[in-house]
PDB file of C-alpha atoms in Angstrom:
ATOM      1  CA  UNK V 217      14.877 -42.828   8.417  1.00 47.00           C
ATOM      2  CA  UNK V 218      15.657 -42.987   4.542  1.00 48.00           C
ATOM      3  CA  UNK V 219      12.652 -42.186   2.585  1.00 46.00           C
ATOM      4  CA  UNK V 220      13.321 -44.987   0.147  1.00 47.00           C
ATOM      5  CA  UNK V 221      14.136 -48.172   1.048  1.00 46.00           C
ATOM      6  CA  UNK V 222      15.385 -50.911  -1.285  1.00 48.00           C
ATOM      7  CA  UNK V 223      13.720 -54.287  -1.733  1.00 48.00           C
ATOM      8  CA  UNK V 224      15.445 -56.065  -3.734  1.00 53.00           C
ATOM      9  CA  UNK V 225      15.187 -54.562  -7.363  1.00 53.00           C
ATOM     10  CA  UNK V 226      11.967 -52.780  -6.065  1.00 50.00           C
ATOM     11  CA  UNK V 227      11.843 -49.588  -4.430  1.00 56.00           C
ATOM     12  CA  UNK V 228       9.358 -48.498  -1.813  1.00 58.00           C
ATOM     13  CA  UNK V 229       8.473 -44.706  -1.171  1.00 56.00           C
ATOM     14  CA  UNK V 230       7.828 -43.854   2.581  1.00 67.00           C
ATOM     15  CA  UNK V 231       5.101 -41.696   2.402  1.00 63.00           C
ATOM     16  CA  UNK V 232       4.634 -40.334   5.640  1.00 69.00           C
ATOM     17  CA  UNK V 233       6.518 -36.979   5.596  1.00 66.00           C
ATOM     18  CA  UNK V 234       4.077 -36.293   2.604  1.00 58.00           C
ATOM     19  CA  UNK V 235       1.198 -36.867   3.884  1.00 57.00           C
ATOM     20  CA  UNK V 236       2.292 -34.899   7.335  1.00 62.00           C
ATOM     21  CA  UNK V 237       2.710 -32.355   5.172  1.00 61.00           C
ATOM     22  CA  UNK V 238      -0.309 -32.370   2.946  1.00 59.00           C
ATOM     23  CA  UNK V 239      -2.575 -32.836   6.608  1.00 61.00           C
ATOM     24  CA  UNK V 240      -0.921 -29.481   7.702  1.00 57.00           C
ATOM     25  CA  UNK V 241      -1.453 -27.490   4.854  1.00 57.00           C
ATOM     26  CA  UNK V 242      -4.825 -29.031   4.903  1.00 56.00           C
ATOM     27  CA  UNK V 243      -5.891 -27.455   8.386  1.00 53.00           C
ATOM     28  CA  UNK V 244      -3.993 -24.416   8.026  1.00 55.00           C
ATOM     29  CA  UNK V 245      -6.097 -23.747   4.692  1.00 54.00           C
ATOM     30  CA  UNK V 246      -9.274 -24.744   6.426  1.00 51.00           C
ATOM     31  CA  UNK V 247     -10.081 -22.037   8.486  1.00 50.00           C
ATOM     32  CA  UNK V 248      -9.011 -19.488   5.315  1.00 49.00           C
ATOM     33  CA  UNK V 249     -11.310 -21.016   2.855  1.00 45.00           C
ATOM     34  CA  UNK V 250     -14.453 -20.188   4.754  1.00 44.00           C
ATOM     35  CA  UNK V 251     -13.593 -16.541   5.152  1.00 49.00           C
ATOM     36  CA  UNK V 252     -14.615 -14.559   2.280  1.00 57.00           C
ATOM     37  CA  UNK V 253     -12.197 -12.680   0.535  1.00 64.00           C
ATOM     38  CA  UNK V 254     -12.322  -9.208   1.490  1.00 68.00           C
ATOM     39  CA  UNK V 255     -13.543  -6.623  -1.210  1.00 81.00           C
ATOM     40  CA  UNK V 256     -11.262  -3.983  -2.514  1.00 88.00           C
ATOM     41  CA  UNK V 257     -12.748  -0.733  -3.470  1.00 92.00           C
ATOM     42  CA  UNK V 258     -10.923   1.691  -6.075  1.00 96.00           C
ATOM     43  CA  UNK V 259     -11.242   5.007  -4.936  1.00 96.00           C
ATOM     44  CA  UNK V 260     -10.883   8.288  -6.926  1.00 97.00           C
ATOM     45  CA  UNK V 261      -9.444  10.302  -4.541  1.00 98.00           C
ATOM     46  CA  UNK V 262      -6.533  10.376  -2.083  1.00 97.00           C
ATOM     47  CA  UNK V 263      -6.526  12.085   1.259  1.00 97.00           C
ATOM     48  CA  UNK V 264      -3.276  12.731   2.915  1.00 97.00           C
ATOM     49  CA  UNK V 265      -1.883  14.733   5.438  1.00 97.00           C
ATOM     50  CA  UNK V 266       0.863  17.055   5.218  1.00 96.00           C
ATOM     51  CA  UNK V 267       3.230  18.409   8.350  1.00 96.00           C
ATOM     52  CA  UNK V 268       5.545  21.980   7.275  1.00 97.00           C
ATOM     53  CA  UNK V 269       8.058  21.286  10.051  1.00 97.00           C
ATOM     54  CA  UNK V 270       9.487  24.717  10.255  1.00 96.00           C
ATOM     55  CA  UNK V 271       6.138  26.540  10.712  1.00 96.00           C
ATOM     56  CA  UNK V 272       4.657  23.316  12.256  1.00 96.00           C
ATOM     57  CA  UNK V 273       1.337  23.516  10.062  1.00 96.00           C
ATOM     58  CA  UNK V 274      -0.233  20.359   9.657  1.00 97.00           C
ATOM     59  CA  UNK V 275      -2.364  20.313   6.557  1.00 97.00           C
ATOM     60  CA  UNK V 276      -5.323  17.784   5.419  1.00 97.00           C
ATOM     61  CA  UNK V 277      -5.517  17.816   1.187  1.00 97.00           C
ATOM     62  CA  UNK V 278      -7.141  15.963  -0.953  1.00 98.00           C
ATOM     63  CA  UNK V 279      -5.401  14.469  -4.668  1.00 98.00           C
ATOM     64  CA  UNK V 280      -7.339  12.803  -7.586  1.00 98.00           C
ATOM     65  CA  UNK V 281      -5.898   9.602  -9.206  1.00 98.00           C
ATOM     66  CA  UNK V 282      -3.311  10.676 -11.590  1.00 97.00           C
ATOM     67  CA  UNK V 283      -3.275  14.312 -10.541  1.00 97.00           C
ATOM     68  CA  UNK V 284      -0.386  16.094  -8.948  1.00 97.00           C
ATOM     69  CA  UNK V 285      -0.982  18.744  -5.836  1.00 97.00           C
ATOM     70  CA  UNK V 286       1.908  21.069  -4.664  1.00 97.00           C
ATOM     71  CA  UNK V 287       2.642  20.682  -1.199  1.00 97.00           C
ATOM     72  CA  UNK V 288       5.906  23.097  -0.110  1.00 95.00           C
ATOM     73  CA  UNK V 289       8.201  22.041  -2.387  1.00 96.00           C
ATOM     74  CA  UNK V 290       6.600  18.171  -2.564  1.00 97.00           C
ATOM     75  CA  UNK V 291       4.537  17.100  -5.274  1.00 98.00           C
ATOM     76  CA  UNK V 292       2.334  14.687  -4.644  1.00 98.00           C
ATOM     77  CA  UNK V 293       0.698  11.776  -7.260  1.00 98.00           C
ATOM     78  CA  UNK V 294      -1.350   9.230  -6.020  1.00 98.00           C
ATOM     79  CA  UNK V 295      -1.651   6.366  -9.198  1.00 98.00           C
ATOM     80  CA  UNK V 296      -4.316   4.078  -6.865  1.00 98.00           C
ATOM     81  CA  UNK V 297      -5.953   4.138  -4.100  1.00 97.00           C
ATOM     82  CA  UNK V 298      -7.523   1.406  -2.493  1.00 97.00           C
ATOM     83  CA  UNK V 299      -9.825   0.923   0.595  1.00 94.00           C
ATOM     84  CA  UNK V 300     -12.663  -1.810   2.081  1.00 90.00           C
ATOM     85  CA  UNK V 301     -16.106  -1.929   2.685  1.00 84.00           C
ATOM     86  CA  UNK V 302     -17.107  -0.498   6.386  1.00 80.00           C
ATOM     87  CA  UNK V 303     -17.879  -4.206   7.168  1.00 81.00           C
ATOM     88  CA  UNK V 304     -14.129  -5.408   6.456  1.00 83.00           C
ATOM     89  CA  UNK V 305     -11.056  -4.549   8.718  1.00 81.00           C
ATOM     90  CA  UNK V 306      -9.478  -1.160   7.572  1.00 80.00           C
ATOM     91  CA  UNK V 307      -6.709  -1.628   4.859  1.00 89.00           C
ATOM     92  CA  UNK V 308      -6.258   1.884   2.919  1.00 93.00           C
ATOM     93  CA  UNK V 309      -3.417   1.738   0.521  1.00 94.00           C
ATOM     94  CA  UNK V 310      -2.130   4.190  -2.244  1.00 95.00           C
ATOM     95  CA  UNK V 311       0.532   3.708  -4.832  1.00 97.00           C
ATOM     96  CA  UNK V 312       2.236   7.354  -4.672  1.00 97.00           C
ATOM     97  CA  UNK V 313       4.808   9.305  -6.565  1.00 98.00           C
ATOM     98  CA  UNK V 314       6.629  12.186  -4.546  1.00 97.00           C
ATOM     99  CA  UNK V 315       8.749  14.106  -5.950  1.00 97.00           C
ATOM    100  CA  UNK V 316      11.160  17.472  -4.240  1.00 97.00           C
ATOM    101  CA  UNK V 317      11.760  20.643  -6.498  1.00 96.00           C
ATOM    102  CA  UNK V 318      14.922  21.676  -5.715  1.00 94.00           C
ATOM    103  CA  UNK V 319      16.278  25.028  -5.108  1.00 93.00           C
ATOM    104  CA  UNK V 320      17.925  24.977  -8.650  1.00 95.00           C
ATOM    105  CA  UNK V 321      14.204  24.421  -9.827  1.00 93.00           C
ATOM    106  CA  UNK V 322      14.999  20.778 -11.067  1.00 96.00           C
ATOM    107  CA  UNK V 323      12.408  18.394  -9.839  1.00 96.00           C
ATOM    108  CA  UNK V 324      14.029  15.149  -7.972  1.00 96.00           C
ATOM    109  CA  UNK V 325      11.912  11.588  -7.102  1.00 97.00           C
ATOM    110  CA  UNK V 326      12.420  10.877  -3.351  1.00 96.00           C
ATOM    111  CA  UNK V 327       9.360   8.396  -3.081  1.00 95.00           C
ATOM    112  CA  UNK V 328       8.010   5.897  -5.265  1.00 96.00           C
ATOM    113  CA  UNK V 329       5.709   3.436  -3.549  1.00 95.00           C
ATOM    114  CA  UNK V 330       2.939   2.094  -1.305  1.00 95.00           C
ATOM    115  CA  UNK V 331       1.601   4.171   1.553  1.00 95.00           C
ATOM    116  CA  UNK V 332      -0.671   2.943   4.423  1.00 93.00           C
ATOM    117  CA  UNK V 333      -3.055   4.566   6.240  1.00 93.00           C
ATOM    118  CA  UNK V 334      -2.795   2.235   8.875  1.00 90.00           C
ATOM    119  CA  UNK V 335       0.478   2.535   9.692  1.00 87.00           C
ATOM    120  CA  UNK V 336       1.627   5.848   8.895  1.00 81.00           C
ATOM    121  CA  UNK V 337       4.845   5.599   9.918  1.00 80.00           C
ATOM    122  CA  UNK V 338       5.756   2.509   8.013  1.00 81.00           C
ATOM    123  CA  UNK V 339       5.873   4.399   4.619  1.00 81.00           C
ATOM    124  CA  UNK V 340       5.340   8.394   4.920  1.00 88.00           C
ATOM    125  CA  UNK V 341       7.424  10.519   3.306  1.00 92.00           C
ATOM    126  CA  UNK V 342      10.130  11.997   5.432  1.00 90.00           C
ATOM    127  CA  UNK V 343      11.939  14.892   4.049  1.00 93.00           C
ATOM    128  CA  UNK V 344      13.756  17.654   5.827  1.00 93.00           C
ATOM    129  CA  UNK V 345      11.219  20.396   5.759  1.00 96.00           C
ATOM    130  CA  UNK V 346       8.026  17.941   4.905  1.00 96.00           C
ATOM    131  CA  UNK V 347       6.560  15.105   5.767  1.00 95.00           C
ATOM    132  CA  UNK V 348       3.481  13.250   4.030  1.00 96.00           C
ATOM    133  CA  UNK V 349       1.471  10.286   4.526  1.00 96.00           C
ATOM    134  CA  UNK V 350      -1.755   8.527   3.675  1.00 96.00           C
ATOM    135  CA  UNK V 351      -4.813   9.631   5.464  1.00 96.00           C
ATOM    136  CA  UNK V 352      -7.963   8.096   3.648  1.00 95.00           C
ATOM    137  CA  UNK V 353      -9.263   6.925   0.481  1.00 96.00           C
ATOM    138  CA  UNK V 354     -12.384   8.613  -0.707  1.00 96.00           C
ATOM    139  CA  UNK V 355     -15.140   8.293  -3.288  1.00 95.00           C
ATOM    140  CA  UNK V 356     -15.982  12.042  -3.469  1.00 94.00           C
ATOM    141  CA  UNK V 357     -13.766  15.148  -2.163  1.00 95.00           C
ATOM    142  CA  UNK V 358     -14.956  19.199  -1.713  1.00 93.00           C
ATOM    143  CA  UNK V 359     -12.306  19.916  -4.253  1.00 91.00           C
ATOM    144  CA  UNK V 360     -13.633  19.810  -7.819  1.00 91.00           C
ATOM    145  CA  UNK V 361     -12.608  17.094  -9.981  1.00 90.00           C
ATOM    146  CA  UNK V 362      -9.959  18.062 -12.368  1.00 86.00           C
ATOM    147  CA  UNK V 363     -11.395  18.852 -16.609  1.00 78.00           C
ATOM    148  CA  UNK V 364     -12.004  16.005 -18.524  1.00 56.00           C
ATOM    149  CA  UNK V 365     -10.483  17.717 -21.477  1.00 50.00           C
TER     150      UNK V 365
END
C-alpha cells in the first residue's frame, strides 16, 4: 500500500508507518533513558603486559600518559587511559602508539589505536618477537612520575 493516496486534488499521507517507527524508537530508548551514563575516569598511568616470545618472559610495566617506555625492540606510548568506577561494569581502554626499533636503528610505527583490557586479544600488538596488551589503567604507580621540567 502506498504511503500517499490521491483524493481529487488533495493528497492524504498515511502516517501509520511513521507512528510505528516512532513507537519502536520510544520503546527501545525508554529503558536506556532510565540508566545512568557510566562515568569515565581519566587515568595518568597505563599498565601493560609484555611477552617476549623468545625467552617466554612475561612482564607488567607502567607507562605514564604521553611518556614512552621501551619493551624489547618496542616503544610503547599511551596517549590516554580510561576506566570506570568500581560500581560500573569494567571497561578499560587506552589509545596507544607502538613503534618498533628496527635492526638498522630506524623507528617504524607498527600500531596506533585503542586497546581494551577486557578483550586483550582484540587489539593487542602481535609482533614477531614481542606481544603487548593493556592490563589496566591506574591513578598511581610505583614507578616515579616523569619530571615536570
